[in-house]
Short mmCIF file of C-alpha atoms in Angstrom, two decimals:
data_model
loop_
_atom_site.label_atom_id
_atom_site.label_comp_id
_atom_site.label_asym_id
_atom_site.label_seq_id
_atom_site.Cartn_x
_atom_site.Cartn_y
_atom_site.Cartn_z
CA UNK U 1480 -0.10 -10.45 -26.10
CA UNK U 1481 1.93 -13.59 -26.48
CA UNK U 1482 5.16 -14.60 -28.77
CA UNK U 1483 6.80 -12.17 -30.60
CA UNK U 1484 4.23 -9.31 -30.27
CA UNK U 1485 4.07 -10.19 -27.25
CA UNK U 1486 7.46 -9.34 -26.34
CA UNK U 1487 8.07 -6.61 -28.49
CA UNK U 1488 4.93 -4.94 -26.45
CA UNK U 1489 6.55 -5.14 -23.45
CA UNK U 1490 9.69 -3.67 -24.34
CA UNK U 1491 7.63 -0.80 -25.71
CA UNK U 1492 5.55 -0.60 -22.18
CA UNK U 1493 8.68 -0.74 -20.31
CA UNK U 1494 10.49 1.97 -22.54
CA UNK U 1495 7.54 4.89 -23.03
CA UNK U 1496 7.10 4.02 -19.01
CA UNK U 1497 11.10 4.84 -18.77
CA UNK U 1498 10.94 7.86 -21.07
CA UNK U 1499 7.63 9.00 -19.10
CA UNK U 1500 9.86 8.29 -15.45
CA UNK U 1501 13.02 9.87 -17.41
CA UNK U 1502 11.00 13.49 -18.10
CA UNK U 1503 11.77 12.07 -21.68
CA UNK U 1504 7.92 12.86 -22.16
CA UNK U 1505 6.96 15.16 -19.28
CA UNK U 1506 3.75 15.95 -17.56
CA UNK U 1507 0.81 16.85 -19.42
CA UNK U 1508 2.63 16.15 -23.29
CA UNK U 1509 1.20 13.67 -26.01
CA UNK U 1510 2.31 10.46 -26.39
CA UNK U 1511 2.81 8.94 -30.47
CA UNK U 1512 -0.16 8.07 -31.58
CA UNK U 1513 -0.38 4.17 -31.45
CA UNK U 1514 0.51 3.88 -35.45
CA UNK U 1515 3.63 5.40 -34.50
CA UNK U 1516 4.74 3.56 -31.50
CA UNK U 1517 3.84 0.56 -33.80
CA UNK U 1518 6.38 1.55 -36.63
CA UNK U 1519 8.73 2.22 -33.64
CA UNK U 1520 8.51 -1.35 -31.83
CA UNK U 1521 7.70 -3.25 -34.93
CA UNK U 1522 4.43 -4.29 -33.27
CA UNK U 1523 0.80 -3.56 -35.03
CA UNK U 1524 -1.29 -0.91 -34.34
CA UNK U 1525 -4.00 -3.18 -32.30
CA UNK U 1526 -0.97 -4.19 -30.15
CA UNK U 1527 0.66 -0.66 -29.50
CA UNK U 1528 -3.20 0.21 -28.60
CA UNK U 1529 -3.36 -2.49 -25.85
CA UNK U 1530 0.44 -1.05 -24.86
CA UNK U 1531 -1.08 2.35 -23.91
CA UNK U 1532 -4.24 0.69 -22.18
CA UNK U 1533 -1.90 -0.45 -20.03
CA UNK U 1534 -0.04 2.94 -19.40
CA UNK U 1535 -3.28 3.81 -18.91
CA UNK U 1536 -4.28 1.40 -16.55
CA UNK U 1537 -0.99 1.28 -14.25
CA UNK U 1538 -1.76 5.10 -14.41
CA UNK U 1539 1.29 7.06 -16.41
CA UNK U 1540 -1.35 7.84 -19.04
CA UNK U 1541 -4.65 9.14 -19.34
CA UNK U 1542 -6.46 9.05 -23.01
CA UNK U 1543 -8.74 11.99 -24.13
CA UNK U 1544 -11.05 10.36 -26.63
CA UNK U 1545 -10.17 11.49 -30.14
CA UNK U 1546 -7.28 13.83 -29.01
CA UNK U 1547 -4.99 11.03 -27.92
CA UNK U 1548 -2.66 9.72 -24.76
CA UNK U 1549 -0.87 12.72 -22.24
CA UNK U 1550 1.57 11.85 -19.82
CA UNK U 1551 -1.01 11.51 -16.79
CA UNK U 1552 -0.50 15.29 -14.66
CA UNK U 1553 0.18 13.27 -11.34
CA UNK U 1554 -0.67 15.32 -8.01
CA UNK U 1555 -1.40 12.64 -5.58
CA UNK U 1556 -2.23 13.42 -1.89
CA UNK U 1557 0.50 13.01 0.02
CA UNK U 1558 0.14 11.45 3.77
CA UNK U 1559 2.90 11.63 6.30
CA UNK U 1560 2.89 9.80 9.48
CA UNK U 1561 2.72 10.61 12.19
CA UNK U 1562 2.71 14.38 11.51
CA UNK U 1563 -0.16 14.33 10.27
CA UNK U 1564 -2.08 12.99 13.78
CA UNK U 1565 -0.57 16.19 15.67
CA UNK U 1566 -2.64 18.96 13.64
CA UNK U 1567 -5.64 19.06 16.40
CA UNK U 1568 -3.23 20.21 18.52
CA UNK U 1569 -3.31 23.36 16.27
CA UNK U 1570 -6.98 23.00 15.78
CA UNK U 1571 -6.76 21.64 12.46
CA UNK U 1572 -8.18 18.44 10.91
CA UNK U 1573 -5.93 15.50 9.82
CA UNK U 1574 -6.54 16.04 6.19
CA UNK U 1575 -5.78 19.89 6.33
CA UNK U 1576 -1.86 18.29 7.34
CA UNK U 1577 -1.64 16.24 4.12
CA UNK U 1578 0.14 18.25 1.39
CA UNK U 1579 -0.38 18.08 -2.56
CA UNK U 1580 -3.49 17.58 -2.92
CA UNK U 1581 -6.10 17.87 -0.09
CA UNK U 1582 -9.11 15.57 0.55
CA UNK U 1583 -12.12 16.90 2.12
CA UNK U 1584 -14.73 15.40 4.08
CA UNK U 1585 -18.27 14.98 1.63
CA UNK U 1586 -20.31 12.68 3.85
CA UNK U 1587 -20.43 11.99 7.46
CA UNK U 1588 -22.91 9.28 9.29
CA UNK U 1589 -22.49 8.86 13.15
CA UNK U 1590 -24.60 5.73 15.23
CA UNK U 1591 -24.31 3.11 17.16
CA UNK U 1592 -23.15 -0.45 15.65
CA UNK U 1593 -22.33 -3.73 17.58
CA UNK U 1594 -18.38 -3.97 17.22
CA UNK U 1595 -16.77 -6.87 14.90
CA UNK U 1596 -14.84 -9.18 16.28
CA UNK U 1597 -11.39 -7.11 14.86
CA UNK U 1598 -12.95 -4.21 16.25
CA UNK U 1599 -13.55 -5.26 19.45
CA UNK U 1600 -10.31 -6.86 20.02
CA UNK U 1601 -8.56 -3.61 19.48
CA UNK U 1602 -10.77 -2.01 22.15
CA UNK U 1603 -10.63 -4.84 24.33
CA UNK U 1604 -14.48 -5.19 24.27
CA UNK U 1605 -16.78 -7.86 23.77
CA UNK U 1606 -17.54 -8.76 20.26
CA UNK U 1607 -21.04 -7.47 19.54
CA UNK U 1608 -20.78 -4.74 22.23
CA UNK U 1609 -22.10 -1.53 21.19
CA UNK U 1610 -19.35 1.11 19.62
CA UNK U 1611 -20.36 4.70 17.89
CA UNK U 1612 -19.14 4.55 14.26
CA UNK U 1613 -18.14 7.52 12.46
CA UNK U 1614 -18.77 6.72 8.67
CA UNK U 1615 -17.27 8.96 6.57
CA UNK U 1616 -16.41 9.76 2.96
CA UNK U 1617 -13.51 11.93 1.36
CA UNK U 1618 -12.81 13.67 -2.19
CA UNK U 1619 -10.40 15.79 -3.77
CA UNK U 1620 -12.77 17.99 -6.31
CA UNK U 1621 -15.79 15.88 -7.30
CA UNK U 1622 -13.76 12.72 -7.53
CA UNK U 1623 -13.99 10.24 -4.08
CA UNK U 1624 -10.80 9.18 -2.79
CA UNK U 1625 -11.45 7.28 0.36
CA UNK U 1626 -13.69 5.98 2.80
CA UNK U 1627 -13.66 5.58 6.46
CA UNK U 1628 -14.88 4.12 9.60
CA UNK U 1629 -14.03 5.60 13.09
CA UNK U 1630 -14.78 3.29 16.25
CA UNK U 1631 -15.31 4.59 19.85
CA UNK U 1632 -15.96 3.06 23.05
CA UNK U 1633 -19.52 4.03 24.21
CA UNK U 1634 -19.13 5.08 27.43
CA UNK U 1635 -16.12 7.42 26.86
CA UNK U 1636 -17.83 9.19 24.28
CA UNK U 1637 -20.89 9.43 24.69
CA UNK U 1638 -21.39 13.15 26.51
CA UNK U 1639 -18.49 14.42 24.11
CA UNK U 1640 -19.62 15.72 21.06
CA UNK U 1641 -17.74 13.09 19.26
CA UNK U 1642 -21.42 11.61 18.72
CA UNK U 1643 -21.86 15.05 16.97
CA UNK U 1644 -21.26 15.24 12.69
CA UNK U 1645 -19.49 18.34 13.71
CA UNK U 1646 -16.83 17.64 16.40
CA UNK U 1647 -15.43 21.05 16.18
CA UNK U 1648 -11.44 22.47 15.91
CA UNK U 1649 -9.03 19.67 16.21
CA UNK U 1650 -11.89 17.10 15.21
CA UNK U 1651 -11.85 14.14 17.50
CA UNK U 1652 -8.62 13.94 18.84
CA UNK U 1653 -9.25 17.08 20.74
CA UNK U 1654 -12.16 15.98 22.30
CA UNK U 1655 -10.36 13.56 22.90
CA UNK U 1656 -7.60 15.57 24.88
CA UNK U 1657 -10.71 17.31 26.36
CA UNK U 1658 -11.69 14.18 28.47
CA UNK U 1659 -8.33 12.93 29.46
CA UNK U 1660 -7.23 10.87 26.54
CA UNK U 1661 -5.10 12.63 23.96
CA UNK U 1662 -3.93 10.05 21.23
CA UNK U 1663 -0.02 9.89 22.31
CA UNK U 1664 0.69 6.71 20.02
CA UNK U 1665 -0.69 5.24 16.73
CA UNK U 1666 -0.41 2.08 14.77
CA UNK U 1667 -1.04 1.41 11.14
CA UNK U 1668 -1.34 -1.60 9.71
CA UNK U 1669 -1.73 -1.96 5.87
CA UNK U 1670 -2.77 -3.81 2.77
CA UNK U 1671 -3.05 -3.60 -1.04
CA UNK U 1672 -5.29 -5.36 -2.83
CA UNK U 1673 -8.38 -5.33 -5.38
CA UNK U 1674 -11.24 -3.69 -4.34
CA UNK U 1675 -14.33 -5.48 -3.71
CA UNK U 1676 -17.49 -4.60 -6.01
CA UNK U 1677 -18.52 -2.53 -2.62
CA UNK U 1678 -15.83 -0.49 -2.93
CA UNK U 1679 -15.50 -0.20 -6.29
CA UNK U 1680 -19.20 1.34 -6.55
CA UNK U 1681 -18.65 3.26 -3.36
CA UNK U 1682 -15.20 5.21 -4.72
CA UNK U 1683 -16.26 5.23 -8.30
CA UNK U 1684 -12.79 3.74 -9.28
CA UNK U 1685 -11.74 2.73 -12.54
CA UNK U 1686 -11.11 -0.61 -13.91
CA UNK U 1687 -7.64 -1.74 -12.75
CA UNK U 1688 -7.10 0.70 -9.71
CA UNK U 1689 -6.62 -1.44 -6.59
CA UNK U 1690 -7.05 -0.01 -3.03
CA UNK U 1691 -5.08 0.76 0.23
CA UNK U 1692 -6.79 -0.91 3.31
CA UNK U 1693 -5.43 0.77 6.08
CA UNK U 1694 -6.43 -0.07 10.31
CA UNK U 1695 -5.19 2.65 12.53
CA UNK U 1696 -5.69 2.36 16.06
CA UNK U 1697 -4.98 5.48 18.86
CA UNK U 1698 -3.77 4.60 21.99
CA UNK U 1699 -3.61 7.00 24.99
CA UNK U 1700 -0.47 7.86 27.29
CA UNK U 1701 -2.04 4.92 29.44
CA UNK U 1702 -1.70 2.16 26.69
CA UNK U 1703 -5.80 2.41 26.42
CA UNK U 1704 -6.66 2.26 22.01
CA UNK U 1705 -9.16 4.82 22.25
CA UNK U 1706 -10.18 5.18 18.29
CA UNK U 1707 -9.82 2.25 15.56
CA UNK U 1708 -10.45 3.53 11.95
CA UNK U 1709 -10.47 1.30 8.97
CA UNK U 1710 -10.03 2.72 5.70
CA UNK U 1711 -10.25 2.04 2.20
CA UNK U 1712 -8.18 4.65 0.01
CA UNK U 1713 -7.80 4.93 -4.03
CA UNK U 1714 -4.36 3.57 -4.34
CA UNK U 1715 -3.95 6.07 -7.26
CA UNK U 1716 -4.56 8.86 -5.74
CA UNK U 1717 -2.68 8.58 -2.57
CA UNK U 1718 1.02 8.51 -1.68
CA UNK U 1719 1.54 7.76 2.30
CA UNK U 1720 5.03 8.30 3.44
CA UNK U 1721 6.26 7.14 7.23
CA UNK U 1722 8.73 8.61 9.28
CA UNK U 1723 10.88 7.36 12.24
CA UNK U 1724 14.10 7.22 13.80
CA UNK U 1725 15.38 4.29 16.00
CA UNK Y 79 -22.62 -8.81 -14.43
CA UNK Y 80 -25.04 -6.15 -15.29
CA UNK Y 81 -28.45 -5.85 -14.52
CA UNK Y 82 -30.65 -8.02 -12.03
CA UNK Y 83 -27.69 -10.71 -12.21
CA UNK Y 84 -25.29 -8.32 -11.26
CA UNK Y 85 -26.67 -6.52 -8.44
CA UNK Y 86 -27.33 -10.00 -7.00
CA UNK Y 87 -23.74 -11.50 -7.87
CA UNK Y 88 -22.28 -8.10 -5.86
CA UNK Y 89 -24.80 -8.81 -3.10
CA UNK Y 90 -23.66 -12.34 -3.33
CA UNK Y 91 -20.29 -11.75 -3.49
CA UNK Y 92 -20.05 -9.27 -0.50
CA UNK Y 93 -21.95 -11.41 1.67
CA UNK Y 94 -19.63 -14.26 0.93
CA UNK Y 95 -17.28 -12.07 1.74
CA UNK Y 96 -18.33 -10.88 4.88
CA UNK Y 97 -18.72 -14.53 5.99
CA UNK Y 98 -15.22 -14.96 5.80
CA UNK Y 99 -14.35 -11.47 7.15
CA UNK Y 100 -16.52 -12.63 10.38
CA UNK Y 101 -15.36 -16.63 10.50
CA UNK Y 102 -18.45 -18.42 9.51
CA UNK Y 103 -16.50 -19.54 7.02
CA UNK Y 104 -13.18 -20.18 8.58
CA UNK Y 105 -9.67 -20.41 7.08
CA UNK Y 106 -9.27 -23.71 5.06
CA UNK Y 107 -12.94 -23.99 4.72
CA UNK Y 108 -14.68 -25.20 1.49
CA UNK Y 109 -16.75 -22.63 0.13
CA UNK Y 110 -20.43 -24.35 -1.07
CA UNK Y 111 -20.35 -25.00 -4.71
CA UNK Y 112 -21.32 -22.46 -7.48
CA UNK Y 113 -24.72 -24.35 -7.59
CA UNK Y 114 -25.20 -24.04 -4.05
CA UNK Y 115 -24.25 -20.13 -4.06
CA UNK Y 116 -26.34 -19.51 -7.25
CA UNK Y 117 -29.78 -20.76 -5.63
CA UNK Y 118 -28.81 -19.15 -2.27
CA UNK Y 119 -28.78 -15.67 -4.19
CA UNK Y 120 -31.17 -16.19 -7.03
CA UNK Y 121 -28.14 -15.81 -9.57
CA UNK Y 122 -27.40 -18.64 -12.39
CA UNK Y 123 -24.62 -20.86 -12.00
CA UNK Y 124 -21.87 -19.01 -14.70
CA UNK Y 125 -22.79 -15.84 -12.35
CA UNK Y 126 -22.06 -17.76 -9.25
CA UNK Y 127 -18.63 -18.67 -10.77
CA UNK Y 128 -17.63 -15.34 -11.74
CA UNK Y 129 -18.45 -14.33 -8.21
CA UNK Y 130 -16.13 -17.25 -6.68
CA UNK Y 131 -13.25 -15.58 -9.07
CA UNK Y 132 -13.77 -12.46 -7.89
CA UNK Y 133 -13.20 -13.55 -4.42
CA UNK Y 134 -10.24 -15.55 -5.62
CA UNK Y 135 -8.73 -12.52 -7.28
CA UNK Y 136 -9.16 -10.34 -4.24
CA UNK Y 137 -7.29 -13.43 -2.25
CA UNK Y 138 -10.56 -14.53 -0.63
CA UNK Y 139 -10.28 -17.82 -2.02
CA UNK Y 140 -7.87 -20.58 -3.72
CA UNK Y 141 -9.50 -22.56 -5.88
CA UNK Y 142 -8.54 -26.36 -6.19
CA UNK Y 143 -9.31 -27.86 -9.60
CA UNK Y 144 -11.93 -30.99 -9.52
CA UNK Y 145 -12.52 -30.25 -5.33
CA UNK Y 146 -13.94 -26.73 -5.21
CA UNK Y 147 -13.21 -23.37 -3.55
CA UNK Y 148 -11.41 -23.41 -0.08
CA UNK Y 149 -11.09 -19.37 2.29
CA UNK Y 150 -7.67 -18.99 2.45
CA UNK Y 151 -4.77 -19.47 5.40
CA UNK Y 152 -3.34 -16.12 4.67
CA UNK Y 153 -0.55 -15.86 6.70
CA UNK Y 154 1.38 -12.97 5.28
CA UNK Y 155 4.90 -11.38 6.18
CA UNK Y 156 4.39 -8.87 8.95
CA UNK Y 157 6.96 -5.69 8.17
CA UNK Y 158 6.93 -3.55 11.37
CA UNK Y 159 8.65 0.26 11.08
CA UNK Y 160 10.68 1.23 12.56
CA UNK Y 161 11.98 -2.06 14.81
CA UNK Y 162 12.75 -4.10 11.98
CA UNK Y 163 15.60 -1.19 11.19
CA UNK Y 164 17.04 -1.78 14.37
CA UNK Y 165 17.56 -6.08 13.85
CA UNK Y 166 21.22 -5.04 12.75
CA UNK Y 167 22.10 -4.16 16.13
CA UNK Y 168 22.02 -7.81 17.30
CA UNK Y 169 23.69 -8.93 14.36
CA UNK Y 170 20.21 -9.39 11.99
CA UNK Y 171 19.47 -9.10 8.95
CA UNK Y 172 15.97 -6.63 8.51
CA UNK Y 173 13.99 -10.01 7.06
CA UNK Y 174 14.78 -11.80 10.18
CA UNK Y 175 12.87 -9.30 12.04
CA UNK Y 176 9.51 -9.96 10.53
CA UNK Y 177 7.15 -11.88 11.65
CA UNK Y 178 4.45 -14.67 10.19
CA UNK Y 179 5.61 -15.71 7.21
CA UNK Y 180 9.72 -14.63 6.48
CA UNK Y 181 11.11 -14.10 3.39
CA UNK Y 182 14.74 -15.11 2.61
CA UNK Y 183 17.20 -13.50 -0.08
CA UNK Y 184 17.25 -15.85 -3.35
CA UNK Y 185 19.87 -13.39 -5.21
CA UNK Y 186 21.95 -10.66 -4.89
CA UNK Y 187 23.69 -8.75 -7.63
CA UNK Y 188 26.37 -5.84 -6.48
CA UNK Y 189 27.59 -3.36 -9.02
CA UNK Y 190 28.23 0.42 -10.21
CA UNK Y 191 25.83 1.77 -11.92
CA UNK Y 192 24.69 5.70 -13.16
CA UNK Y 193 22.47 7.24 -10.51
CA UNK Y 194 19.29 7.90 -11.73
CA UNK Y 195 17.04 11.37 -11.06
CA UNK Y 196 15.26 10.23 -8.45
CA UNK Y 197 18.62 8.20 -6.53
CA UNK Y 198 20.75 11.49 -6.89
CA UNK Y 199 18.46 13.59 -5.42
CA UNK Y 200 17.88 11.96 -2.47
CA UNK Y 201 21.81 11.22 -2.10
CA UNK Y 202 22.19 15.00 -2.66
CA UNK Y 203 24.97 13.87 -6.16
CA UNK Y 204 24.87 14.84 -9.85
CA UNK Y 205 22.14 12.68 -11.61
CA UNK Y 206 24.47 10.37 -13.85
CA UNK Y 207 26.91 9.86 -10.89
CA UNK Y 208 28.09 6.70 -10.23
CA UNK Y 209 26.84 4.90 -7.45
CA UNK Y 210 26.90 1.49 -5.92
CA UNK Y 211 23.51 -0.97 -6.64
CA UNK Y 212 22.62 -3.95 -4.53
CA UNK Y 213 19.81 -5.77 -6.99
CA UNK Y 214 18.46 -8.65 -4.65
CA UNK Y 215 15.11 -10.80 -5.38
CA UNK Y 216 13.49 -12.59 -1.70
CA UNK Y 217 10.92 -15.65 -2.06
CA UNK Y 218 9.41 -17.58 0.77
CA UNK Y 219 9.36 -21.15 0.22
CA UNK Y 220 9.52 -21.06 -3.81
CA UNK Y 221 7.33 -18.23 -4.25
CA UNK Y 222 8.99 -14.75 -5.23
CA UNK Y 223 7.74 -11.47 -3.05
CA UNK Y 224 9.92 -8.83 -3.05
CA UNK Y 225 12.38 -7.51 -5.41
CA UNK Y 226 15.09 -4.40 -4.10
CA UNK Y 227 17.00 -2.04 -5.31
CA UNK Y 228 19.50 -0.25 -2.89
CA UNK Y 229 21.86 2.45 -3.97
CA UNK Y 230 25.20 3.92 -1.72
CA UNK Y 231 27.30 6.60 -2.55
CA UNK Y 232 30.89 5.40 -4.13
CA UNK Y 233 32.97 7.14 -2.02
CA UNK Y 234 31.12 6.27 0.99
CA UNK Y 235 31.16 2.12 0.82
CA UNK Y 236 33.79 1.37 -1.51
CA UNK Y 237 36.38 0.24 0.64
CA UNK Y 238 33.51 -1.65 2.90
CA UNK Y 239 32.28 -5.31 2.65
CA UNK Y 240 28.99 -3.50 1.41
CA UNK Y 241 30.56 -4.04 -1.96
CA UNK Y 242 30.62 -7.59 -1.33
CA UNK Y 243 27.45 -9.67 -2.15
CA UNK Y 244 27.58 -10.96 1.68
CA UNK Y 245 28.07 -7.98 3.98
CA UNK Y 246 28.36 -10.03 6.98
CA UNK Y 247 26.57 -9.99 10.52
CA UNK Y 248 23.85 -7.07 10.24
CA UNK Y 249 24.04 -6.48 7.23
CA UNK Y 250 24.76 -3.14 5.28
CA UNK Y 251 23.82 -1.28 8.20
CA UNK Y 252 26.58 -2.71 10.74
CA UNK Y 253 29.04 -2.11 8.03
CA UNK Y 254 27.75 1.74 7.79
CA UNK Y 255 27.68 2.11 11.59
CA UNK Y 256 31.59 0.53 11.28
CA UNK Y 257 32.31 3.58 9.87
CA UNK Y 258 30.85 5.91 11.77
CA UNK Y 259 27.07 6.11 9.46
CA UNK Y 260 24.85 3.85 11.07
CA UNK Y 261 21.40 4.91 10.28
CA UNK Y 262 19.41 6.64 13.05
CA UNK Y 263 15.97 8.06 11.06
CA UNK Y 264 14.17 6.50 7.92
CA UNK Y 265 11.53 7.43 5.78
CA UNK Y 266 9.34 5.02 3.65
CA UNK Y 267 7.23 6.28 0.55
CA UNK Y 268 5.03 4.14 -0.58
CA UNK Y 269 2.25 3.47 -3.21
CA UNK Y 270 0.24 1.24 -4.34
CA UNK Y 271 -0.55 0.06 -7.87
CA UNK Y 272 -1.00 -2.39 -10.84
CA UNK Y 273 2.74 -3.84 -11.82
CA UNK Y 274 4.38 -3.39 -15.27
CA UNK Y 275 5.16 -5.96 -17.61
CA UNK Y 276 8.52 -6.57 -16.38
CA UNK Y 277 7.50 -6.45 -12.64
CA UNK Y 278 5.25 -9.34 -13.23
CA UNK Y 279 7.02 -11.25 -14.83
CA UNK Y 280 9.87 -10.81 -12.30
CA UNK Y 281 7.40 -11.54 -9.18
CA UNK Y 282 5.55 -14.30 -11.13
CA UNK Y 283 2.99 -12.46 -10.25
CA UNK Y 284 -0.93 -13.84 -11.31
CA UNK Y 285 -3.49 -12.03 -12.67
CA UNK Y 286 -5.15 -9.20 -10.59
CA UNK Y 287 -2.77 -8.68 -8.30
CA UNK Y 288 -1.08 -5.29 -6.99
CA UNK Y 289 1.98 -4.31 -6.02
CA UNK Y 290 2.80 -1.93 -3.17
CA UNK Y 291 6.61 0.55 -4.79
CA UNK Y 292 7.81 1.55 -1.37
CA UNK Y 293 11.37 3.99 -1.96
CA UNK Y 294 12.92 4.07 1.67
CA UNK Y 295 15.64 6.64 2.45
CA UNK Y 296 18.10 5.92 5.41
CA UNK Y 297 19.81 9.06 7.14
CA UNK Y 298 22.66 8.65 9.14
CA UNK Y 299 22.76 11.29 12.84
CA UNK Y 300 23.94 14.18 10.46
CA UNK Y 301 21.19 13.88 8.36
CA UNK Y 302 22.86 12.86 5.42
CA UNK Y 303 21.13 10.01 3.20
CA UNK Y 304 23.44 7.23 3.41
CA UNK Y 305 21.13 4.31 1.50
CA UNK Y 306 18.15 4.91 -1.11
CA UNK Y 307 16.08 1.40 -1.47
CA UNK Y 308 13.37 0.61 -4.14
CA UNK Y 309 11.35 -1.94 -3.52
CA UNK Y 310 8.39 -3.59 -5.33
CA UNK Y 311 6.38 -6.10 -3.08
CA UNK Y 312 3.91 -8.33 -3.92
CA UNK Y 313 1.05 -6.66 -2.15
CA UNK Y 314 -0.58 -10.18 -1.60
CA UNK Y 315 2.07 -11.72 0.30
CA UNK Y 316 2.34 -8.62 3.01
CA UNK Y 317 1.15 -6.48 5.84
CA UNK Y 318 2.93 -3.69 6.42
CA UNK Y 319 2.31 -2.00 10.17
CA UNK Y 320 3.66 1.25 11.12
CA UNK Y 321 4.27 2.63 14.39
CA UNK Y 322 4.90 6.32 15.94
CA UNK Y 323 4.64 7.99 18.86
CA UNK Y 324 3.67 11.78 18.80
#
C-alpha cells in the first residue's frame, strides 16, 4: 500500500478503527463490505480488502468467510497484580482471581531439569543445579492462551507435594505457607515481542499475534525467591493491569 | 517453510535461538553464515536465510549488509512500578528514574481538547468535556520509543504550570502535590499488540514489531483520578518490571 492508495488506506484503517473504539460500530455488528468502504475512501476494492486484514490482524475484526467482517466480541482475561497472588490464602488458584474470562489449567508436566543460567541466578543456585519444573499449559474454551514454567529449589520441595500434578487448595503457594515460606513479595518483569515458531505451534496463534513474556519471581518474608515462573501469554487474549500506591 | 524444510528451519531456528538465550553465542557475536547454518541443519541456503530473519524480526539478530548477522546488545529501558512514580519527590522527572537505556522527551504539545469515552470515565466527567492534553513523543539517541497522551481535568490544573509545556522540577506531579493532589496509588493497564498505521508511522516503527498500549490512571489520597495517560511503547525498546508486596 504505497502513494495515494496508500494513504487513503490508512485514513480508512485509522477511521473504521475510531468508529469501532467510538461504539460507532459496536460489538458483534458488520462492518461495509469492502466494495463499500472502497466507494467511501476512494480506494479499490483489493485495497479496502487489505484495510480489513489489518483490522483483522491488530484484532478489532474477525471475518466469517462468506458472511463478512464483525466488530471482534472482545472478552479478554483480565490479570491484576498483585491480587491475584493472595487467592491461596482463600484456597483458590491464581487463575480462579482473574476476572473476564478465566483460563484453566489443560496440561501439567512436573520433573527435574538442570536450572539455566537466568534461572539459577534468581534462586541463587549454581547454573546446571537441579530445580523441579512445573510445565504447564492454559486455555480459555478449546483455544490455548498461555504457557508456563514454575522453578523450585530441590531441597525445599521435595517432601511437599509441590512435586505432585495436583498440589491441592491454594496450589503452590500454600504449600508453600505450609513449610515456612509464604510468597510475601513478587516481581514481574515483562516483554512483548513476536513469538518464536515454538511458541507459535505450541499456542496455536494466528499470524500477526505477538506474545507477552512475562518472569515472575516469589520471594519469602526473609528476602529468599522461592518460585521463578516464565511465561509466554497470547497478547490478544490477555489484559494485565498493576496496582500500587507509593 | 513447510514440509521437511520447515520442520528443520524451526528446529534450526530455535536452536539458534537457544544459543543465544544460553551465551554460546554472546552479545555482538557474528552469527555463522546462512551456508554454514544450512549444512549444520540439513536445510538449503534460502531456508537458512529466512530463518536468520526470523531471528532478526523477533530482535535476536541485526543484520549488517555485506558483513553478516551479529546477536544483539539489547540494552533496553528498564520501567520499574511503582518507584519510578515516586522520582518527583526529589525533583525528577519519571524517565530519569529508569534504568539501562533512558529515554528523553523530543516534544510536547499542551492543549484543550474533548474528553473522550474512555478519559471521562476514568476522570468521573461528561464524555465530550473539556479537558487538558499533554501530547509528548520520547526517543533515545535518534530513535523514537514512546509516544503519551495525558489528560487533567480543567478545573483542576488550569491555573497550574501543568498548562505550561515545561512544568518545572518534578514534573506534573509536584505541581499536583502543590495543590494539595499529589498522587499516592496508580494503576497501569496494559496490552500488547500489532500497531496501527498511524502508530507506526509515528514510532518509525519496522516491520514485525509490537507495541505494548499501557492506559495508567493516577489517584490522588481521596481517591479521585487526578491524571489519565495513554501510552504506546515500542515493545522492542523496553522491559517493564513490576513490583508488590502482598
Amino acid at each position: 500500500m504505497q502513494g495515494k492508495q496508500g494513504s487513503a488506506a490508512a485514513t480508512a484503517a485509522e477511521a473504521l478503527r475510531q468508529r469501532i473504539l467510538d461504539g460507532t460500530y459496536s460489538p458483534g455488528q458488520r462492518l461495509p463490505s469492502a466494495t463499500a468502504i472502497g466507494n467511501e475512501f476512494g480506494i479499490d476494492r483489493g485495497t479496502a480488502a487489505r484495510v480489513l486484514a489489518q483490522l483483522r490482524q491488530t484484532g478489532f475484526i474477525i471475518t466469517k468467510p462468506g458472511s463478512g467482517s464483525f466488530v471482534r466480541t472482545f472478552e479478554p482475561i483480565r490479570r491484576s497484580f498483585p491480587s491475584r497472588l493472595t487467592a491461596w490464602r482463600e484456597g483458590q488458584a491464581i487463575q480462579d482471581a482473574d476476572t473476564g474470562k478465566r483460563a484453566r489449567m489443560v496440561e501439567v508436566a512436573v520433573g527435574e531439569v538442570l536450572a539455566s543460567e537466568a534461572v539459577a541466578a534468581e534462586l541463587a543456585i549454581d547454573t546446571d543445579a537441579p530445580v523441579l519444573r512445573r510445565s504447564r499449559r492454559f486455555a480459555v474454551d478449546e483455544r490455548l492462551v498461555q504457557l508456563a514454567d514454575s522453578f523450585y529449589l530441590l531441597d525445599l520441595v521435595r517432601s511437599t507435594p509441590i512435586v505432585y500434578t495436583d498440589t491441592g487448595p491454594g496450589g503452590v503457594y500454600a504449600r508453600l505457607d505450609e513449610i515456612g515460606h509464604a510468597p510475601v513479595r513478587f516481581t514481574e518483569r515483562l516483554r512483548a515481542r513476536m513469538p518464536m515458531p515454538t511458541e507459535t505451534e505450541a499456542l496455536e496463534l494466528p499470524g500477526g499475534t505477538p506474545v507477552i513474556a512475562i518472569t515472575r519471581m516469589a520471594y519469602d518474608s526473609e528476602d529468599r525467591c522461592v518460585e521463578v515462573t516464565e511465561m509466554v501469554l497470547d497478547a490478544s487474549a490477555y489484559e494485565l493491569e498493576y496496582h500500587a500506591a507509593i
